[in-house]
């Protein structure tokens, strides 16, 4: 299924009319301890080892002279592993036939288009993004830096961590460039990072900054068993950049970019890689494998 230029143009136009390019207009509230959702397409993981799904970085942090070409080199090394994601969905809305309807309106689905970012963690076409990027998706397409497009399957979604595991569809696929996974427990405030993504549908874009803080809890429910230890960064994360990687100067990713606080400047958040590992571990758990033997 080819990603045509009109599809991209309409997607961008739709984005500019929305407050956020990634969030559904009627997104349901996520339960604090909601489990990871496994989809039938995850049967593709039956013969895949958990530890073989990603490439660990040899060095999460590395002392490197901050020359004028360093960030350019890190960005260049990562460009082929980062993709733009375009989603065709039926987003839920409610129509009120009369003012202050006691039944809360009639639920309907309106065709919509959205966009986001993602990146490959395995050369066979496994990639990560945010869960909200592919929410309510009917068709999910990715576009690589070199201009090739592929349709992908959604294998699993973690509604609490806002993560999604995707897989490129098709046979005889090329080997995709991957980003090595760094250890987010090793980074701290002051470490320099870059973010790569597809803001506002503009295409491959690089921004830079520092880690402002780690283990940042921005949820209201402090008693939840599951919560995100966000990496806070001043690196720009705009609508459409959601799902892209947060990368250290060693070239390893330590977070999945999720959101920028709209009411402030330079306050963005990324899901740390150690919690991405928790998500992947849940997908490969014995309970998940038993589920895959049944009709989901």
mmCIF file of N, CA and C in Angstrom, residues 12-108:
data_model
loop_
_atom_site.group_PDB
_atom_site.id
_atom_site.type_symbol
_atom_site.label_atom_id
_atom_site.label_comp_id
_atom_site.label_asym_id
_atom_site.label_seq_id
_atom_site.Cartn_x
_atom_site.Cartn_y
_atom_site.Cartn_z
ATOM 1 N N UNK A 12 -1.328 16.496 7.028
ATOM 2 C CA UNK A 12 -0.774 17.724 7.589
ATOM 3 C C UNK A 12 -1.860 18.763 7.777
ATOM 4 N N UNK A 13 -2.766 18.868 6.798
ATOM 5 C CA UNK A 13 -3.848 19.839 6.913
ATOM 6 C C UNK A 13 -4.735 19.523 8.102
ATOM 7 N N UNK A 14 -5.032 18.236 8.288
ATOM 8 C CA UNK A 14 -5.847 17.836 9.431
ATOM 9 C C UNK A 14 -5.144 18.152 10.729
ATOM 10 N N UNK A 15 -3.838 17.939 10.751
ATOM 11 C CA UNK A 15 -3.054 18.183 11.965
ATOM 12 C C UNK A 15 -3.125 19.629 12.384
ATOM 13 N N UNK A 16 -3.002 20.532 11.421
ATOM 14 C CA UNK A 16 -2.958 21.948 11.740
ATOM 15 C C UNK A 16 -4.274 22.451 12.325
ATOM 16 N N UNK A 17 -5.358 21.678 12.136
ATOM 17 C CA UNK A 17 -6.645 22.079 12.678
ATOM 18 C C UNK A 17 -6.899 21.481 14.045
ATOM 19 N N UNK A 18 -5.964 20.661 14.512
ATOM 20 C CA UNK A 18 -6.148 19.995 15.792
ATOM 21 C C UNK A 18 -5.209 20.583 16.824
ATOM 22 N N UNK A 19 -5.580 20.455 18.066
ATOM 23 C CA UNK A 19 -4.717 20.920 19.148
ATOM 24 C C UNK A 19 -3.446 20.094 19.181
ATOM 25 N N UNK A 20 -3.588 18.800 18.991
ATOM 26 C CA UNK A 20 -2.438 17.915 18.978
ATOM 27 C C UNK A 20 -2.553 16.978 17.808
ATOM 28 N N UNK A 21 -1.433 16.714 17.138
ATOM 29 C CA UNK A 21 -1.452 15.865 15.960
ATOM 30 C C UNK A 21 -1.527 14.397 16.276
ATOM 31 N N UNK A 22 -1.458 14.004 17.551
ATOM 32 C CA UNK A 22 -1.374 12.590 17.867
ATOM 33 C C UNK A 22 -2.521 12.098 18.727
ATOM 34 N N UNK A 23 -3.183 12.954 19.449
ATOM 35 C CA UNK A 23 -4.168 12.513 20.424
ATOM 36 C C UNK A 23 -5.564 12.506 19.827
ATOM 37 N N UNK A 24 -6.300 11.421 20.067
ATOM 38 C CA UNK A 24 -7.669 11.307 19.591
ATOM 39 C C UNK A 24 -8.552 12.358 20.246
ATOM 40 N N UNK A 25 -9.551 12.912 19.508
ATOM 41 C CA UNK A 25 -10.432 13.925 20.085
ATOM 42 C C UNK A 25 -11.244 13.416 21.274
ATOM 43 N N UNK A 26 -11.493 12.119 21.360
ATOM 44 C CA UNK A 26 -12.320 11.583 22.435
ATOM 45 C C UNK A 26 -11.594 10.424 23.105
ATOM 46 N N UNK A 27 -10.346 10.656 23.494
ATOM 47 C CA UNK A 27 -9.524 9.588 24.054
ATOM 48 C C UNK A 27 -10.049 9.187 25.428
ATOM 49 N N UNK A 28 -10.316 7.889 25.640
ATOM 50 C CA UNK A 28 -10.820 7.453 26.946
ATOM 51 C C UNK A 28 -9.743 7.556 28.017
ATOM 52 N N UNK A 29 -10.177 7.695 29.259
ATOM 53 C CA UNK A 29 -9.245 7.792 30.363
ATOM 54 C C UNK A 29 -8.579 6.443 30.588
ATOM 55 N N UNK A 30 -7.280 6.461 30.781
ATOM 56 C CA UNK A 30 -6.523 5.229 30.976
ATOM 57 C C UNK A 30 -6.522 4.870 32.457
ATOM 58 N N UNK A 31 -6.872 3.629 32.746
ATOM 59 C CA UNK A 31 -6.820 3.159 34.125
ATOM 60 C C UNK A 31 -5.374 3.130 34.602
ATOM 61 N N UNK A 32 -5.155 3.470 35.864
ATOM 62 C CA UNK A 32 -3.801 3.613 36.391
ATOM 63 C C UNK A 32 -2.985 2.334 36.295
ATOM 64 N N UNK A 33 -3.646 1.188 36.419
ATOM 65 C CA UNK A 33 -2.936 -0.092 36.396
ATOM 66 C C UNK A 33 -3.366 -0.956 35.222
ATOM 67 N N UNK A 34 -3.722 -0.316 34.116
ATOM 68 C CA UNK A 34 -4.162 -1.061 32.935
ATOM 69 C C UNK A 34 -3.047 -1.969 32.439
ATOM 70 N N UNK A 35 -3.378 -3.188 32.024
ATOM 71 C CA UNK A 35 -2.356 -4.122 31.545
ATOM 72 C C UNK A 35 -1.949 -3.828 30.111
ATOM 73 N N UNK A 36 -0.841 -4.428 29.698
ATOM 74 C CA UNK A 36 -0.396 -4.340 28.309
ATOM 75 C C UNK A 36 -1.377 -5.100 27.428
ATOM 76 N N UNK A 37 -1.745 -4.512 26.292
ATOM 77 C CA UNK A 37 -2.685 -5.140 25.360
ATOM 78 C C UNK A 37 -1.909 -5.844 24.254
ATOM 79 N N UNK A 38 -2.191 -7.138 24.064
ATOM 80 C CA UNK A 38 -1.529 -7.938 23.049
ATOM 81 C C UNK A 38 -2.501 -8.153 21.893
ATOM 82 N N UNK A 39 -2.059 -7.957 20.657
ATOM 83 C CA UNK A 39 -2.902 -8.089 19.487
ATOM 84 C C UNK A 39 -2.561 -9.365 18.725
ATOM 85 N N UNK A 40 -3.501 -9.882 17.916
ATOM 86 C CA UNK A 40 -3.251 -11.131 17.186
ATOM 87 C C UNK A 40 -1.982 -11.111 16.348
ATOM 88 N N UNK A 41 -1.631 -9.946 15.813
ATOM 89 C CA UNK A 41 -0.430 -9.851 14.989
ATOM 90 C C UNK A 41 0.838 -10.171 15.776
ATOM 91 N N UNK A 42 0.736 -10.166 17.110
ATOM 92 C CA UNK A 42 1.899 -10.464 17.940
ATOM 93 C C UNK A 42 2.328 -11.921 17.843
ATOM 94 N N UNK A 43 1.543 -12.742 17.140
ATOM 95 C CA UNK A 43 1.984 -14.116 16.916
ATOM 96 C C UNK A 43 3.306 -14.164 16.167
ATOM 97 N N UNK A 44 3.644 -13.059 15.502
ATOM 98 C CA UNK A 44 4.933 -12.983 14.812
ATOM 99 C C UNK A 44 6.101 -13.075 15.782
ATOM 100 N N UNK A 45 5.821 -12.899 17.086
ATOM 101 C CA UNK A 45 6.874 -12.931 18.096
ATOM 102 C C UNK A 45 7.125 -14.327 18.654
ATOM 103 N N UNK A 46 6.357 -15.301 18.204
ATOM 104 C CA UNK A 46 6.473 -16.644 18.774
ATOM 105 C C UNK A 46 7.876 -17.229 18.666
ATOM 106 N N UNK A 47 8.567 -16.917 17.592
ATOM 107 C CA UNK A 47 9.903 -17.471 17.378
ATOM 108 C C UNK A 47 11.003 -16.443 17.616
ATOM 109 N N UNK A 48 10.657 -15.365 18.332
ATOM 110 C CA UNK A 48 11.620 -14.299 18.600
ATOM 111 C C UNK A 48 11.969 -14.298 20.083
ATOM 112 N N UNK A 49 13.245 -14.231 20.389
ATOM 113 C CA UNK A 49 13.694 -14.152 21.772
ATOM 114 C C UNK A 49 13.623 -12.712 22.255
ATOM 115 N N UNK A 50 13.192 -12.526 23.506
ATOM 116 C CA UNK A 50 13.048 -11.184 24.067
ATOM 117 C C UNK A 50 14.351 -10.390 23.974
ATOM 118 N N UNK A 51 15.444 -10.990 24.363
ATOM 119 C CA UNK A 51 16.721 -10.285 24.381
ATOM 120 C C UNK A 51 17.282 -10.049 22.979
ATOM 121 N N UNK A 52 16.726 -10.742 21.993
ATOM 122 C CA UNK A 52 17.180 -10.546 20.615
ATOM 123 C C UNK A 52 16.369 -9.491 19.878
ATOM 124 N N UNK A 53 15.341 -8.940 20.557
ATOM 125 C CA UNK A 53 14.471 -7.989 19.866
ATOM 126 C C UNK A 53 15.104 -6.607 19.734
ATOM 127 N N UNK A 54 16.086 -6.318 20.580
ATOM 128 C CA UNK A 54 16.713 -4.999 20.533
ATOM 129 C C UNK A 54 18.223 -5.148 20.615
ATOM 130 N N UNK A 55 18.923 -4.102 20.213
ATOM 131 C CA UNK A 55 20.382 -4.081 20.247
ATOM 132 C C UNK A 55 20.843 -3.195 21.397
ATOM 133 N N UNK A 56 21.454 -3.756 22.435
ATOM 134 C CA UNK A 56 21.923 -2.924 23.547
ATOM 135 C C UNK A 56 23.121 -2.084 23.139
ATOM 136 N N UNK A 57 23.196 -0.872 23.672
ATOM 137 C CA UNK A 57 24.327 0.004 23.369
ATOM 138 C C UNK A 57 25.539 -0.417 24.188
ATOM 139 N N UNK A 58 26.709 -0.319 23.603
ATOM 140 C CA UNK A 58 27.934 -0.626 24.343
ATOM 141 C C UNK A 58 28.221 0.458 25.375
ATOM 142 N N UNK A 59 27.839 1.706 25.059
ATOM 143 C CA UNK A 59 28.021 2.830 25.981
ATOM 144 C C UNK A 59 26.801 3.742 25.907
ATOM 145 N N UNK A 60 26.089 3.878 27.026
ATOM 146 C CA UNK A 60 24.980 4.822 27.052
ATOM 147 C C UNK A 60 25.494 6.255 27.032
ATOM 148 N N UNK A 61 26.516 6.515 27.831
ATOM 149 C CA UNK A 61 27.158 7.824 27.886
ATOM 150 C C UNK A 61 28.621 7.656 27.521
ATOM 151 N N UNK A 62 29.160 8.642 26.870
ATOM 152 C CA UNK A 62 30.541 8.569 26.426
ATOM 153 C C UNK A 62 31.138 9.973 26.419
ATOM 154 N N UNK A 63 32.285 10.121 27.049
ATOM 155 C CA UNK A 63 32.958 11.419 27.053
ATOM 156 C C UNK A 63 33.479 11.714 25.652
ATOM 157 N N UNK A 64 32.916 12.755 25.040
ATOM 158 C CA UNK A 64 33.313 13.112 23.679
ATOM 159 C C UNK A 64 33.502 14.621 23.616
ATOM 160 N N UNK A 65 34.528 15.097 22.938
ATOM 161 C CA UNK A 65 34.732 16.536 22.793
ATOM 162 C C UNK A 65 33.548 17.162 22.063
ATOM 163 N N UNK A 66 33.009 18.247 22.614
ATOM 164 C CA UNK A 66 31.835 18.879 22.023
ATOM 165 C C UNK A 66 32.276 19.787 20.874
ATOM 166 N N UNK A 67 32.558 19.162 19.743
ATOM 167 C CA UNK A 67 32.960 19.903 18.554
ATOM 168 C C UNK A 67 31.717 20.349 17.786
ATOM 169 N N UNK A 68 31.905 21.205 16.827
ATOM 170 C CA UNK A 68 30.775 21.709 16.050
ATOM 171 C C UNK A 68 30.119 20.623 15.212
ATOM 172 N N UNK A 69 30.845 19.558 14.940
ATOM 173 C CA UNK A 69 30.286 18.504 14.096
ATOM 174 C C UNK A 69 29.757 17.301 14.849
ATOM 175 N N UNK A 70 29.837 17.304 16.195
ATOM 176 C CA UNK A 70 29.451 16.119 16.952
ATOM 177 C C UNK A 70 27.961 15.824 16.837
ATOM 178 N N UNK A 71 27.122 16.824 17.113
ATOM 179 C CA UNK A 71 25.676 16.604 17.048
ATOM 180 C C UNK A 71 25.260 16.246 15.630
ATOM 181 N N UNK A 72 25.909 16.863 14.670
ATOM 182 C CA UNK A 72 25.620 16.532 13.271
ATOM 183 C C UNK A 72 25.938 15.066 12.992
ATOM 184 N N UNK A 73 27.028 14.570 13.547
ATOM 185 C CA UNK A 73 27.418 13.172 13.341
ATOM 186 C C UNK A 73 26.417 12.235 13.991
ATOM 187 N N UNK A 74 26.004 12.535 15.244
ATOM 188 C CA UNK A 74 25.034 11.690 15.941
ATOM 189 C C UNK A 74 23.703 11.679 15.188
ATOM 190 N N UNK A 75 23.282 12.839 14.712
ATOM 191 C CA UNK A 75 22.033 12.932 13.956
ATOM 192 C C UNK A 75 22.122 12.152 12.657
ATOM 193 N N UNK A 76 23.269 12.237 11.990
ATOM 194 C CA UNK A 76 23.446 11.537 10.721
ATOM 195 C C UNK A 76 23.448 10.025 10.924
ATOM 196 N N UNK A 77 24.062 9.576 12.011
ATOM 197 C CA UNK A 77 24.122 8.138 12.296
ATOM 198 C C UNK A 77 22.749 7.557 12.621
ATOM 199 N N UNK A 78 21.844 8.395 13.127
ATOM 200 C CA UNK A 78 20.537 7.898 13.563
ATOM 201 C C UNK A 78 19.431 8.066 12.523
ATOM 202 N N UNK A 79 19.673 8.823 11.480
ATOM 203 C CA UNK A 79 18.593 9.238 10.586
ATOM 204 C C UNK A 79 17.876 8.079 9.902
ATOM 205 N N UNK A 80 18.605 7.037 9.537
ATOM 206 C CA UNK A 80 17.975 5.942 8.799
ATOM 207 C C UNK A 80 17.136 5.035 9.682
ATOM 208 N N UNK A 81 17.286 5.148 11.010
ATOM 209 C CA UNK A 81 16.521 4.302 11.925
ATOM 210 C C UNK A 81 15.223 4.955 12.366
ATOM 211 N N UNK A 82 15.058 6.250 12.108
ATOM 212 C CA UNK A 82 13.868 6.989 12.546
ATOM 213 C C UNK A 82 12.897 7.135 11.378
ATOM 214 N N UNK A 83 11.610 6.924 11.645
ATOM 215 C CA UNK A 83 10.597 6.979 10.589
ATOM 216 C C UNK A 83 9.482 7.946 10.959
ATOM 217 N N UNK A 84 8.791 8.420 9.946
ATOM 218 C CA UNK A 84 7.549 9.165 10.135
ATOM 219 C C UNK A 84 6.398 8.169 10.088
ATOM 220 N N UNK A 85 5.408 8.363 10.947
ATOM 221 C CA UNK A 85 4.254 7.469 10.999
ATOM 222 C C UNK A 85 3.002 8.240 10.595
ATOM 223 N N UNK A 86 2.241 7.657 9.672
ATOM 224 C CA UNK A 86 0.999 8.259 9.208
ATOM 225 C C UNK A 86 -0.128 7.267 9.468
ATOM 226 N N UNK A 87 -1.182 7.750 10.093
ATOM 227 C CA UNK A 87 -2.251 6.877 10.570
ATOM 228 C C UNK A 87 -3.586 7.296 9.971
ATOM 229 N N UNK A 88 -4.300 6.313 9.433
ATOM 230 C CA UNK A 88 -5.691 6.528 9.033
ATOM 231 C C UNK A 88 -6.550 5.858 10.085
ATOM 232 N N UNK A 89 -7.471 6.617 10.672
ATOM 233 C CA UNK A 89 -8.244 6.079 11.781
ATOM 234 C C UNK A 89 -9.690 6.533 11.717
ATOM 235 N N UNK A 90 -10.511 5.855 12.508
ATOM 236 C CA UNK A 90 -11.868 6.315 12.779
ATOM 237 C C UNK A 90 -11.880 6.785 14.213
ATOM 238 N N UNK A 91 -11.807 8.081 14.416
ATOM 239 C CA UNK A 91 -11.724 8.642 15.759
ATOM 240 C C UNK A 91 -13.120 8.808 16.349
ATOM 241 N N UNK A 92 -13.312 8.441 17.611
ATOM 242 C CA UNK A 92 -14.640 8.548 18.224
ATOM 243 C C UNK A 92 -15.007 9.995 18.579
ATOM 244 N N UNK A 93 -16.195 10.378 18.233
ATOM 245 C CA UNK A 93 -16.759 11.670 18.615
ATOM 246 C C UNK A 93 -18.156 11.420 19.185
ATOM 247 N N UNK A 94 -18.734 12.451 19.787
ATOM 248 C CA UNK A 94 -20.125 12.367 20.230
ATOM 249 C C UNK A 94 -20.905 13.548 19.662
ATOM 250 N N UNK A 95 -22.091 13.255 19.142
ATOM 251 C CA UNK A 95 -22.965 14.290 18.589
ATOM 252 C C UNK A 95 -24.165 14.467 19.517
ATOM 253 N N UNK A 96 -24.364 15.696 20.006
ATOM 254 C CA UNK A 96 -25.509 16.008 20.863
ATOM 255 C C UNK A 96 -26.650 16.543 20.002
ATOM 256 N N UNK A 97 -27.767 15.823 19.993
ATOM 257 C CA UNK A 97 -28.916 16.250 19.191
ATOM 258 C C UNK A 97 -29.634 17.421 19.848
ATOM 259 N N UNK A 98 -29.590 17.489 21.168
ATOM 260 C CA UNK A 98 -30.188 18.610 21.882
ATOM 261 C C UNK A 98 -29.182 19.096 22.914
ATOM 262 N N UNK A 99 -29.239 20.373 23.283
ATOM 263 C CA UNK A 99 -28.309 20.872 24.298
ATOM 264 C C UNK A 99 -28.459 20.102 25.612
ATOM 265 N N UNK A 100 -27.340 19.850 26.258
ATOM 266 C CA UNK A 100 -27.322 19.187 27.559
ATOM 267 C C UNK A 100 -28.047 17.833 27.518
ATOM 268 N N UNK A 101 -27.731 17.046 26.511
ATOM 269 C CA UNK A 101 -28.365 15.751 26.333
ATOM 270 C C UNK A 101 -28.105 14.864 27.548
ATOM 271 N N UNK A 102 -29.153 14.277 28.151
ATOM 272 C CA UNK A 102 -28.960 13.445 29.347
ATOM 273 C C UNK A 102 -28.201 12.156 29.052
ATOM 274 N N UNK A 103 -28.179 11.731 27.791
ATOM 275 C CA UNK A 103 -27.481 10.483 27.457
ATOM 276 C C UNK A 103 -26.059 10.746 26.980
ATOM 277 N N UNK A 104 -25.646 12.005 27.020
ATOM 278 C CA UNK A 104 -24.254 12.312 26.689
ATOM 279 C C UNK A 104 -23.932 12.306 25.215
ATOM 280 N N UNK A 105 -24.932 12.337 24.367
ATOM 281 C CA UNK A 105 -24.671 12.384 22.940
ATOM 282 C C UNK A 105 -24.614 11.003 22.316
ATOM 283 N N UNK A 106 -24.649 10.976 20.974
ATOM 284 C CA UNK A 106 -24.607 9.725 20.220
ATOM 285 C C UNK A 106 -23.181 9.482 19.755
ATOM 286 N N UNK A 107 -22.593 8.336 20.120
ATOM 287 C CA UNK A 107 -21.217 8.070 19.675
ATOM 288 C C UNK A 107 -21.158 7.771 18.178
ATOM 289 N N UNK A 108 -20.257 8.424 17.483
ATOM 290 C CA UNK A 108 -20.045 8.186 16.061
ATOM 291 C C UNK A 108 -18.549 8.106 15.799
#
